[in-house]
XYZ file of C-alpha atoms in Angstrom:
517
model
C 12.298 28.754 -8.781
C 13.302 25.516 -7.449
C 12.277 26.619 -3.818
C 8.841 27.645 -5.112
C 8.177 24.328 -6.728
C 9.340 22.655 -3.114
C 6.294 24.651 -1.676
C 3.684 24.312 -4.138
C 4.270 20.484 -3.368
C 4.128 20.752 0.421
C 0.891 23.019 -0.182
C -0.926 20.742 -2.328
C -0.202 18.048 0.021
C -1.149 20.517 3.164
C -4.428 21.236 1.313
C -5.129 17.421 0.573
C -4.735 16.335 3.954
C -6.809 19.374 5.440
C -9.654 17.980 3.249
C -8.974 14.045 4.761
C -8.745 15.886 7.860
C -11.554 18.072 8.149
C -14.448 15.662 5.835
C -13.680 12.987 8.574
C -15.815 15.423 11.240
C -18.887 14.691 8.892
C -18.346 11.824 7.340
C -16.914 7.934 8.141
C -15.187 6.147 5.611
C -16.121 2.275 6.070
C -15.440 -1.313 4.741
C -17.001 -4.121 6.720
C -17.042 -7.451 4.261
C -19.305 -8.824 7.017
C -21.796 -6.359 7.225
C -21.830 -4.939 3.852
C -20.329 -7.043 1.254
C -17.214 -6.028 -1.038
C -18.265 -2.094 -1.191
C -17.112 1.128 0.129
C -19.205 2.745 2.564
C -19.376 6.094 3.642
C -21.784 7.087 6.591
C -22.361 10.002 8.749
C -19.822 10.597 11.504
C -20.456 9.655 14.878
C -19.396 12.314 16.034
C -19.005 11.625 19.870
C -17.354 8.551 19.623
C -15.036 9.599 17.232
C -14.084 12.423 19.193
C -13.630 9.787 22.265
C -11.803 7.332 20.414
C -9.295 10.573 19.117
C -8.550 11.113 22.949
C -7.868 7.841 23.912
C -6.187 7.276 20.759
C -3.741 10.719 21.606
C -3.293 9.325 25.088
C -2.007 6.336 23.744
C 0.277 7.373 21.194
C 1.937 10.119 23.710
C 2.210 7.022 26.368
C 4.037 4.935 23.689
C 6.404 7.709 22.479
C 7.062 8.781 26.262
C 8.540 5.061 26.726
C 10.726 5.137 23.458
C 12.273 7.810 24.739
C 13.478 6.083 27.413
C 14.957 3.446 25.347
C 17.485 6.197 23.907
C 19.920 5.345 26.554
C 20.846 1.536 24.865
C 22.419 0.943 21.295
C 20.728 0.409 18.009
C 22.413 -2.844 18.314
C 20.216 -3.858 20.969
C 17.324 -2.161 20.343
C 16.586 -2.697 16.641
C 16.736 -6.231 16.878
C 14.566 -6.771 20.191
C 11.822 -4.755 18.384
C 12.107 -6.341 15.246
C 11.753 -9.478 17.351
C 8.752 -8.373 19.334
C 6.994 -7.383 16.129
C 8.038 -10.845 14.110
C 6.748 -12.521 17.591
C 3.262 -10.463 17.306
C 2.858 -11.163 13.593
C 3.322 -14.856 13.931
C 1.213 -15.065 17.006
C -1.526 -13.125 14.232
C -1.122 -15.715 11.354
C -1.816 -18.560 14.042
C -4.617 -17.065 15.905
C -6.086 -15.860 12.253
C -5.525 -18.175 10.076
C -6.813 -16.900 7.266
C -7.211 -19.015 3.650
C -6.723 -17.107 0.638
C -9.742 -16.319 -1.816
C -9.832 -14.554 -4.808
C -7.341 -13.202 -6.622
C -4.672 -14.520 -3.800
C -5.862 -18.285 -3.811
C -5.770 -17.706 -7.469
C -2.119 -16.874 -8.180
C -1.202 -19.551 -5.535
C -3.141 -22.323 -7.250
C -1.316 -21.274 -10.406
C 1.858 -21.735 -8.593
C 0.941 -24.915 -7.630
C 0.228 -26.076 -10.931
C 3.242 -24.822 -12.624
C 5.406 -26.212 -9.957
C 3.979 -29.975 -9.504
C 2.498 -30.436 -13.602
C 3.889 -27.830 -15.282
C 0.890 -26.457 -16.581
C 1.187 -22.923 -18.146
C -2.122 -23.012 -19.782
C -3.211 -19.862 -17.851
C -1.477 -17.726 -20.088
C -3.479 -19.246 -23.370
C -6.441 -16.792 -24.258
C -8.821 -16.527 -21.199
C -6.658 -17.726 -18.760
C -6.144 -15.658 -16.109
C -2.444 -14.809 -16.785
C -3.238 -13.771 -20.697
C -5.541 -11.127 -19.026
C -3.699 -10.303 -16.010
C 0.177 -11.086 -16.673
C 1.664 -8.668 -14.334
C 0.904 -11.434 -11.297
C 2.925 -13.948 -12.826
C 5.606 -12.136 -10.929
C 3.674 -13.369 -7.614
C 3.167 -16.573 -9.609
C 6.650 -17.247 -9.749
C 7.642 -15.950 -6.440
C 5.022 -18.521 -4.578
C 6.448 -21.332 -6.897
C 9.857 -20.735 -6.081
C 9.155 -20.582 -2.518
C 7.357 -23.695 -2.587
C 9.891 -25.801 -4.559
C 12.586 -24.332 -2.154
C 10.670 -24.583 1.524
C 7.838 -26.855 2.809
C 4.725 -26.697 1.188
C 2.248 -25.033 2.732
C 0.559 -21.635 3.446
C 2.659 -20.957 6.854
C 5.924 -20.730 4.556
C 4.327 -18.092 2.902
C 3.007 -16.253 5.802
C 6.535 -16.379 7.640
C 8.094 -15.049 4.376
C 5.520 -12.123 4.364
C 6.422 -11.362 8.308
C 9.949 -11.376 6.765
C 9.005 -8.546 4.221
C 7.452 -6.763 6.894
C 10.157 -6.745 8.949
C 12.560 -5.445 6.215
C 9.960 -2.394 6.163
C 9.904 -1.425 9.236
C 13.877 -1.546 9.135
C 13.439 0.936 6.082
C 10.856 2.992 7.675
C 13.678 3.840 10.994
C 16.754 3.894 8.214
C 14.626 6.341 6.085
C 13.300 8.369 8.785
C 17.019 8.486 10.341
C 18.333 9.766 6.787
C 15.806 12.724 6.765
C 16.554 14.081 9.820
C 20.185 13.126 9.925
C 21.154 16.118 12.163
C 18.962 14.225 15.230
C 20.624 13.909 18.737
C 18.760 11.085 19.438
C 17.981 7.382 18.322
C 14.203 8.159 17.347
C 13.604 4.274 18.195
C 9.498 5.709 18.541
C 9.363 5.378 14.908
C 10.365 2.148 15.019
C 8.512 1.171 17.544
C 5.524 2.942 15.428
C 6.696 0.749 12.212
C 7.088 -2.253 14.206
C 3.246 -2.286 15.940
C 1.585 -0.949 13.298
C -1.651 -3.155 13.192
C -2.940 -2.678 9.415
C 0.256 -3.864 8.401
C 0.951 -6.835 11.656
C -2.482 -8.131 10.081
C -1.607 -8.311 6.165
C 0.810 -10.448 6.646
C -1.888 -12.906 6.590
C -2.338 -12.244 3.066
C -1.340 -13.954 -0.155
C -0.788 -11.594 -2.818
C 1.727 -9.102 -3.523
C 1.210 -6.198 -1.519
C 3.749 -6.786 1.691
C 6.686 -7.389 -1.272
C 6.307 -4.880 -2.955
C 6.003 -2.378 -0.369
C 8.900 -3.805 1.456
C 11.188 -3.707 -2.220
C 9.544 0.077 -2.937
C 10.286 1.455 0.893
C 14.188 0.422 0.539
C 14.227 1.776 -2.805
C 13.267 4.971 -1.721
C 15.720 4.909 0.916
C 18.658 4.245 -1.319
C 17.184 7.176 -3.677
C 17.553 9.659 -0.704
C 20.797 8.619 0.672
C 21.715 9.173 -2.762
C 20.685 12.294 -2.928
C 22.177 13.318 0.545
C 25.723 11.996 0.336
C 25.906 11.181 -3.925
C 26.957 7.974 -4.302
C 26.729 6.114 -7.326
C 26.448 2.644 -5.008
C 23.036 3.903 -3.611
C 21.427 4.968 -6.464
C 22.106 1.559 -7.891
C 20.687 0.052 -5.035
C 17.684 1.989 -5.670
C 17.128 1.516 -8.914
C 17.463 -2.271 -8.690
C 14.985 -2.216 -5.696
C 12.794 -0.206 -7.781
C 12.859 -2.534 -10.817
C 12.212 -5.267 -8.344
C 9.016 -3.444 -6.456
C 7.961 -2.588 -9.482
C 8.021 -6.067 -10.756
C 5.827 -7.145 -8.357
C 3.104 -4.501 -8.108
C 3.404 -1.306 -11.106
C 2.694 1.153 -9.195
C 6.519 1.576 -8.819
C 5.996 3.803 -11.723
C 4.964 6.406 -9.328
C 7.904 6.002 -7.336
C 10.190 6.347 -10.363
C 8.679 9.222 -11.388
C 8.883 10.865 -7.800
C 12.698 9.547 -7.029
C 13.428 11.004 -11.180
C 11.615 14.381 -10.320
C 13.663 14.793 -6.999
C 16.941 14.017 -8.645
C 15.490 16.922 -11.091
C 15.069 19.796 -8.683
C 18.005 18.761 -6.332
C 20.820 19.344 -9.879
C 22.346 21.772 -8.341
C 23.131 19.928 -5.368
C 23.891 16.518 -7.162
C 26.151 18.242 -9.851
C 25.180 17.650 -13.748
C 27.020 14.965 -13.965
C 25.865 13.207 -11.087
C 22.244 13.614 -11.977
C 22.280 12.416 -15.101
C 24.233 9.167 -14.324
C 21.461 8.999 -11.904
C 19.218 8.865 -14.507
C 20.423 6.622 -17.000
C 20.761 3.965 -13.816
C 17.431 4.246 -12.776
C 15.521 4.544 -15.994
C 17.488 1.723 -17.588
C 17.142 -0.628 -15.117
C 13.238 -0.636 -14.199
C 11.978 -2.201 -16.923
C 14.952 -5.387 -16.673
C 12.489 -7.259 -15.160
C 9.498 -7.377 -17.497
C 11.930 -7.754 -20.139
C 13.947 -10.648 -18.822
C 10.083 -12.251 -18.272
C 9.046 -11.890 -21.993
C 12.537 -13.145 -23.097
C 12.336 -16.271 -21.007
C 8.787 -17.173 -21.548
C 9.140 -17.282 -25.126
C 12.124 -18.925 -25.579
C 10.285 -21.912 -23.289
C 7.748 -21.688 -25.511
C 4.989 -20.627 -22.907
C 4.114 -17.858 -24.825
C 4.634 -16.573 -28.731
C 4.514 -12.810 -28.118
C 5.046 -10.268 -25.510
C 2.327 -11.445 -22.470
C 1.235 -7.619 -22.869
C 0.393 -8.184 -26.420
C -3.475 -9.264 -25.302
C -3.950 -8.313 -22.074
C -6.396 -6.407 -20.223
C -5.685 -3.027 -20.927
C -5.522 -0.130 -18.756
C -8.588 1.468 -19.740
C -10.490 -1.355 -17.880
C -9.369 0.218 -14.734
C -9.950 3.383 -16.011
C -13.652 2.247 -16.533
C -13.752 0.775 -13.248
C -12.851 4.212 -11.519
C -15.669 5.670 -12.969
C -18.324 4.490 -11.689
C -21.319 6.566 -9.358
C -23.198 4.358 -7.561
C -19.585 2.860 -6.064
C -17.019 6.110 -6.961
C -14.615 3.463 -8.505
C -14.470 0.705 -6.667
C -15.189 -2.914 -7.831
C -18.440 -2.429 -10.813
C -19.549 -6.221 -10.263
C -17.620 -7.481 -13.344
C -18.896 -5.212 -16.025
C -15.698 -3.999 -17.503
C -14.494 -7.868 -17.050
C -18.027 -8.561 -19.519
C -16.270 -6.106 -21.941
C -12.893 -7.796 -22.606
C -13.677 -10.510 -22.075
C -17.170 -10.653 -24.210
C -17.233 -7.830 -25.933
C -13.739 -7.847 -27.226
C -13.042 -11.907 -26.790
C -9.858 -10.913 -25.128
C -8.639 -8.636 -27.814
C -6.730 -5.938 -26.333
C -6.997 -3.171 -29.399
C -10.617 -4.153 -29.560
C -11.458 -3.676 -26.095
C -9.401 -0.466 -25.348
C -12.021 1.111 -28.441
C -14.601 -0.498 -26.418
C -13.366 1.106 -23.288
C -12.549 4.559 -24.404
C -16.082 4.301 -25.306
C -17.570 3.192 -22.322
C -15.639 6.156 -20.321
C -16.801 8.952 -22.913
C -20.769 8.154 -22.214
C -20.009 7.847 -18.750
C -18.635 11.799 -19.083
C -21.209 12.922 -21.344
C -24.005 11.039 -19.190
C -23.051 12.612 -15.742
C -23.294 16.216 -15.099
C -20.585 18.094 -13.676
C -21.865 17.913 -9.730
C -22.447 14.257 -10.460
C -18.797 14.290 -11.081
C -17.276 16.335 -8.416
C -19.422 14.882 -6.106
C -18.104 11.000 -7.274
C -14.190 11.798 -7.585
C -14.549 13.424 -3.618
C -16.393 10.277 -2.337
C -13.853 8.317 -3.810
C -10.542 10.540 -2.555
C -11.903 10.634 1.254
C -12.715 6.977 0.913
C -9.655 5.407 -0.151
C -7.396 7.753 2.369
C -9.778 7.707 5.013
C -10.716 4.089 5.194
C -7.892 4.060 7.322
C -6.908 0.081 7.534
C -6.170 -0.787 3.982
C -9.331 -3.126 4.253
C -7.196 -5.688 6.652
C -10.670 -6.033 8.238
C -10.741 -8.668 5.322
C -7.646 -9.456 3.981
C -5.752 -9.432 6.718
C -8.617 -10.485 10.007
C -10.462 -12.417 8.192
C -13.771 -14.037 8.825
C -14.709 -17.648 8.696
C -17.786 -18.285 6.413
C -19.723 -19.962 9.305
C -20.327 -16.692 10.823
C -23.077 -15.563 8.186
C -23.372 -14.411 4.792
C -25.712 -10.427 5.763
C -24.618 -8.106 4.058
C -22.399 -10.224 0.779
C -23.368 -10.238 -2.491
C -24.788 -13.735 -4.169
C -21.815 -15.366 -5.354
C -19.065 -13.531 -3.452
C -16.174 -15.875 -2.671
C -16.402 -16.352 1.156
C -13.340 -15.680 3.735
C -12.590 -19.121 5.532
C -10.035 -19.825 7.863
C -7.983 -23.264 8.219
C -9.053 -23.693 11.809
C -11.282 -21.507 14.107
C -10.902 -20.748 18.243
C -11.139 -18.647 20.779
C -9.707 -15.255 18.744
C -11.462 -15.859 15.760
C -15.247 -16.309 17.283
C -14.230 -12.992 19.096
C -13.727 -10.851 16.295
C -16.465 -13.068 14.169
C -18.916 -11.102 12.290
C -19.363 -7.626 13.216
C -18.345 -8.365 17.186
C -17.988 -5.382 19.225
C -14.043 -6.330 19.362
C -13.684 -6.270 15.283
C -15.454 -3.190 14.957
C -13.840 -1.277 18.077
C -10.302 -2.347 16.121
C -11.407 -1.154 13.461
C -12.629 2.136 15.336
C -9.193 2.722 16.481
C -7.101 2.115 13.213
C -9.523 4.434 11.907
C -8.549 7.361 14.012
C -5.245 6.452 14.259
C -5.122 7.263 10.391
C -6.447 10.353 10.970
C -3.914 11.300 13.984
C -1.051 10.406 11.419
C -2.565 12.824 8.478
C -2.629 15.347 11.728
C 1.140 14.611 12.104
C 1.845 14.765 8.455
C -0.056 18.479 8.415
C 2.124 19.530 10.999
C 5.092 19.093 9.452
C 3.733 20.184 6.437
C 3.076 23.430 7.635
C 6.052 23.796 10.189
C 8.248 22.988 6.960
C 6.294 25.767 4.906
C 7.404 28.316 7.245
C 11.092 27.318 7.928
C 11.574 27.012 4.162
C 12.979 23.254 4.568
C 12.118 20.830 2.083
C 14.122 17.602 2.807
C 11.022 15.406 2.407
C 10.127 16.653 -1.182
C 10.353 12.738 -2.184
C 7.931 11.275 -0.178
C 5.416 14.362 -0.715
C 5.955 13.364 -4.351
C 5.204 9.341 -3.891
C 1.998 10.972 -1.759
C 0.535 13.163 -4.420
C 1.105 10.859 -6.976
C -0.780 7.888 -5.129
C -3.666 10.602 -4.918
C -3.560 11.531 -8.147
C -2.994 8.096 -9.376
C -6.337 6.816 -7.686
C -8.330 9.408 -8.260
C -8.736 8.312 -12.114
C -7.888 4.611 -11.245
C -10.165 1.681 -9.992
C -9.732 2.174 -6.212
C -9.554 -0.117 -2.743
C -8.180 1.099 0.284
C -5.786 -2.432 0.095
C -4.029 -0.357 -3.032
C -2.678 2.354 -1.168
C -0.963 0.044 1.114
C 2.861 0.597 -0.403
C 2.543 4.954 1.206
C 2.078 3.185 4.737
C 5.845 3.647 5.538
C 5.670 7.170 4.178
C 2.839 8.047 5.806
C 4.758 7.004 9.661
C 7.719 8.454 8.698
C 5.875 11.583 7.783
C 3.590 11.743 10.309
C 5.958 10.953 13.392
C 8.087 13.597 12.558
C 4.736 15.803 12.977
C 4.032 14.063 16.394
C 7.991 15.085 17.642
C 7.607 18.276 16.315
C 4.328 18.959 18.628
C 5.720 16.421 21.509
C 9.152 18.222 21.400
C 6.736 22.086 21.534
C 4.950 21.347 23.964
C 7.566 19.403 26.652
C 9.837 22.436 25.795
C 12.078 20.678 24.045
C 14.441 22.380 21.289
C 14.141 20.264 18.217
């Protein structure tokens, strides 16, 4: 029974990323700030150059993994940290060439950190302040005012502690990919290497928020969770749990992770031992919610706050409402669930969740059933076929001066501290942004061609080691299929996705050179 729930998993997934796979021949997935303002964009494929851009991207990526196999002749000692250096050296040379100011939401919670840090102002969490609607970034809040009271003031601090994060990642991603496939002759330093120069995340280190945390916090929890389950020791599984809480902390979404890393504890019992399993359990459910609790307890007893921050916040069904939505299949709807907590409710949580469950149910009853089907596909192929996580803005940037075609009256505009010879290269919609963007496009796609390959290839050997991550996977899908979406949200399954996907690549590397694997 166990086994057939391992391969109804791996099929779903298989059948998910056929449909990424095979849509892409007919249609592109696209987000160009520039060009078309903050919107999702889906266009007919070019089919030539996307075909063109797949060979040169194959030739590439067989090139690259050709060299790393030379490198299996020298120590982990050496080779982990000259990577690790390159990549910290690339990422720094990004934040200086790019240097992107934050806007929205990011200049937001940094501002807030300011305040709190140099007056002591906690007003934002009064009704209407941004924290009484949205208190789960206080978390980033305090982070950035931490930071800044500890290290100089100013946004490189930030940046370098991002490249920091990143760099704990791509550790996680060759530790992680080294504990699935434990039985491996060889270093596997081409997943690192993979990890280590992978643009979408190089680029988002440029950007003030709380994605590149969390991720980093989520990808060694999950690591912990399956050396846990692989050699059952208490140790890791606390690890994990407290990485978990942490991630979780910092973006929620960590709920998916628990409920993957609880699931796989689940169907591996008989492995684990009764015993172990539910110790297991008891560790990781008790400790994710530590954080969130310790946060209410201190706020109040400072005073900041009377009640539980949650007590009047936006509530979930905004999103909910945002993810249904036609004309835009979920993404941003222009600030018309914001009008209805904020308005409509005067920032009354129970009144606005009434308001919101009412808003979805004449949004059902309106649409007919192809209306529907044909919104929640648009929205699954363009959120996992977008393919750079939208680092064409948050990440690239591009300076105001360049133009406003294509944005929306009263969009906040990217800006960048100083500009030079990179940025009025890949200004606007230059050949040189949108050929980057070109290539991280199709790179996306290779991976998903990596990840179907050892989908399948595990189907028919009957092995199932990477039930955890197909988990995570399916419930990002699932999660953002009802959910407000933005490519940018599905940044924390990056690591997953390499990890996954370059065990695909060896497989079909390793077939075709002859090579037992």
């Amino acid at each position: 029974m166990v086994k057939g729930i391992h391969k109804s998993l791996y099929i779903i997934l298989s059948l998910f990323i056929g449909l990424f796979i095979a849509s892409s021949f007919f249609i592109r997935a696209k987000y160009s700030y520039f060009v078309y303002g903050d919107t999702p964009v889906l266009e007919k494929q070019q089919l030539g150059l996307f075909i063109l851009v797949i060979v040169l991207m194959l030739a590439i990526s067989a090139a690259l993994y050709t060299i790393s196999l030379k490198l299996n002749r020298f120590s982990r000692r050496i080779v982990i940290p000259a990577v690790l250096a390159v990549s910290f050296a690339i990422q720094l040379a990004i934040i200086f060439l790019f240097p992107r100011l934050p806007t929205d939401d990011s200049e937001t919670v940094l501002n807030l950190a300011l305040d709190m840090l140099y007056r002591s102002d906690y007003s934002s969490f009064e009704t209407g302040g941004y924290l009484h609607m949205f208190p789960f970034n206080f978390s980033t809040v305090l982070y950035l005012k931490t930071l800044l009271y500890l290290f100089p003031d100013n946004y490189l601090t930030i940046k370098i502690f991002n490249i920091l994060f990143t760099l704990l990642t791509t550790l996680m991603i060759y530790l992680l990919y080294k504990e699935l496939n434990d039985k491996s002759r060889e270093h596997d330093y081409g997943v690192l290497v993979l990890g280590a120069t992978y643009l979408p995340a190089l680029f988002m280190s440029n950007f003030i928020y709380n994605d590149v945390i969390a991720t980093a916090f989520l990808t060694s929890a999950l690591y912990f969770a399956v050396k846990f389950m692989k050699r059952k020791s208490l140790k890791d599984i606390l690890f994990a749990a407290i990485l978990l809480a942490i991630g979780n902390y910092f973006r929620s979404i960590g709920v998916i992770v628990l409920i993957a890393v609880l699931l796989s504890l689940l169907l591996g019992l008989r492995k684990l031992g009764v015993r172990k399993t539910l110790a297991a359990l008891f560790i990781t459910g008790v400790l994710f919610n530590v954080p969130g609790w310790t946060q209410n307890a201190a706020l109040q007893a400072a005073g900041v706050v009377d009640e539980s921050v949650n007590t009047n916040s936006a509530p979930v069904y905004m999103w909910l409402n945002m993810g249904i939505n036609l004309e835009t299949f979920g993404f941003w709807d222009n600030r018309e669930s914001y009008t209805i907590y904020q308005q409509d409710a005067d920032y009354n949580k129970a009144a606005s969740t009434e308001l919101f469950k009412e808003e979805i149910s004449n949004k059902l009853a309106d649409a007919s059933t192809g209306d529907l089907v044909n919104m929640y596909y648009k929205k699954l192929i363009w959120t996992w076929t977008e393919g750079t996580y939208q680092m064409e803005r948050y990440g690239l940037g591009n300076d105001s001066s360049s133009g406003n075609r294509g944005r929306m009256v009263g969009m906040v505009m990217d800006r960048y501290s100083y500009t030079n010879a990179a940025t009025d290269l890949f200004k606007g919609d230059s050949g040189y942004r949108s050929g980057l963007l070109w290539m991280l496009y199709v790179l996306n796609l290779l991976m998903y061609g990596g990840i179907l390959v050892r989908l399948i290839g595990s189907i028919r050997a009957g092995r199932y080691g990477e039930t955890p991550l197909v988990l995570i996977i399916l419930g990002f899908i699932g999660f953002y299929l009802l959910w407000e979406i933005k490519a940018r949200y599905i940044f924390p399954v990056y690591p997953l996705l390499i990890v996954f996907s370059y065990m695909g690549f060896k497989d079909v590397y390793d077939y075709f050179a002859g090579r037992k694997g």
